[in-house]
CSV table of C-alpha atoms in Angstrom, one decimal:
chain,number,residue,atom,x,y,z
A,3,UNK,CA,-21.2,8.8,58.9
A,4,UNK,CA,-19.2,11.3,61.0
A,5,UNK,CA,-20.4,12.4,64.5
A,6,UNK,CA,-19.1,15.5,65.8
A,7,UNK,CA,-19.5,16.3,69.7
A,8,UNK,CA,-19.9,20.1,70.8
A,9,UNK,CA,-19.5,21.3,74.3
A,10,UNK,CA,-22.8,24.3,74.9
A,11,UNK,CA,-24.1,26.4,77.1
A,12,UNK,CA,-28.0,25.4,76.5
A,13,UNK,CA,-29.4,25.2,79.7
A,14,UNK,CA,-32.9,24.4,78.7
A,15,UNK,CA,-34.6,21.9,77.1
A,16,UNK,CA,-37.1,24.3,75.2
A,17,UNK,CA,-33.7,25.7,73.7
A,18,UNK,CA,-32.8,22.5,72.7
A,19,UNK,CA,-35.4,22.0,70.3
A,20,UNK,CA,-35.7,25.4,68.8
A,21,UNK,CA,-31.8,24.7,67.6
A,22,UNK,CA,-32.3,21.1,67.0
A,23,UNK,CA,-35.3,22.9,64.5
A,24,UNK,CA,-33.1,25.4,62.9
A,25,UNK,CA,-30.2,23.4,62.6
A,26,UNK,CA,-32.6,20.6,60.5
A,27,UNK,CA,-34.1,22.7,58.2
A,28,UNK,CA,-30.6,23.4,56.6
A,29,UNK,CA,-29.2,20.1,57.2
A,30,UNK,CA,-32.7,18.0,57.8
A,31,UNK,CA,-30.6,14.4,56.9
A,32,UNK,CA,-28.8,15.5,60.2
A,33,UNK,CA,-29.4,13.6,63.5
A,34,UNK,CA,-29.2,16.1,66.0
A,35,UNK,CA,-29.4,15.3,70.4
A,36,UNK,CA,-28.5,17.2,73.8
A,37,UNK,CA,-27.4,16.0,77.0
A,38,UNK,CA,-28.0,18.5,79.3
A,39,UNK,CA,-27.3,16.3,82.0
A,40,UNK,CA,-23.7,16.3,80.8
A,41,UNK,CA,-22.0,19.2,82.5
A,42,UNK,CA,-20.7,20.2,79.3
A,43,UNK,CA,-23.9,20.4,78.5
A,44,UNK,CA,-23.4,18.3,75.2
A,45,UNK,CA,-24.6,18.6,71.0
A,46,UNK,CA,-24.4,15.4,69.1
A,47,UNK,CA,-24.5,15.9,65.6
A,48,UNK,CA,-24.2,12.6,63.0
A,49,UNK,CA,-24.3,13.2,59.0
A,50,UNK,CA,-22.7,12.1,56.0
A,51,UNK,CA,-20.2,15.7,54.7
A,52,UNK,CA,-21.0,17.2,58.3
A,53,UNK,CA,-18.8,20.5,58.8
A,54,UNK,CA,-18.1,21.1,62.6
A,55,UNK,CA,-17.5,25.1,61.0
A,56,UNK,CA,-20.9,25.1,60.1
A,57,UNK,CA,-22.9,24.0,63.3
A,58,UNK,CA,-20.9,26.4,65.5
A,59,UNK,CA,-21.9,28.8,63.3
A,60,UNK,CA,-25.3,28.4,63.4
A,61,UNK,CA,-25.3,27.8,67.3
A,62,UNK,CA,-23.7,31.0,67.6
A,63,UNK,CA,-26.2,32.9,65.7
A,64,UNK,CA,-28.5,31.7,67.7
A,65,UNK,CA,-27.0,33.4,70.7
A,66,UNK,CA,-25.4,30.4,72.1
A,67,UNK,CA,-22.0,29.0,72.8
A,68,UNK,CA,-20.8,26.1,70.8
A,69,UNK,CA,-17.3,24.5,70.7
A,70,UNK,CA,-16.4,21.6,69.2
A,71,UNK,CA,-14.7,19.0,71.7
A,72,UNK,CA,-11.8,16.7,70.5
């Protein structure tokens, strides 16, 4: 299992679930959370093969900022 940590700029939680939503109908073995409380405003992401490349992409689409933190 690999967990990958993103730093966003969601501010809502509505928003939260319409990416968690798109996000897990391409990758729906994919445990996907938000911590908006973090000031980073935080995406956890956990899955088995998980591409970082591939959630900021999606994020992005989306109209959204996503970068992964190291």
């Amino acid at each position: 299992m690999v967990v990958e940590v993103f730093k966003t700029n969601v501010q809502k939680e509505a928003d939260t679930s319409y990416i968690i939503a798109v996000i897990q109908t391409q990758f729906p073995d994919y445990k996907i959370n938000f911590d908006l409380e973090d000031c980073d405003k935080i995406l956890r992401v956990e899955g088995i093969d998980l591409e970082p490349k591939n959630i900021i992409d999606y994020v992005n689409c989306l109209g959204y900022t996503c970068i992964k933190l190291e």
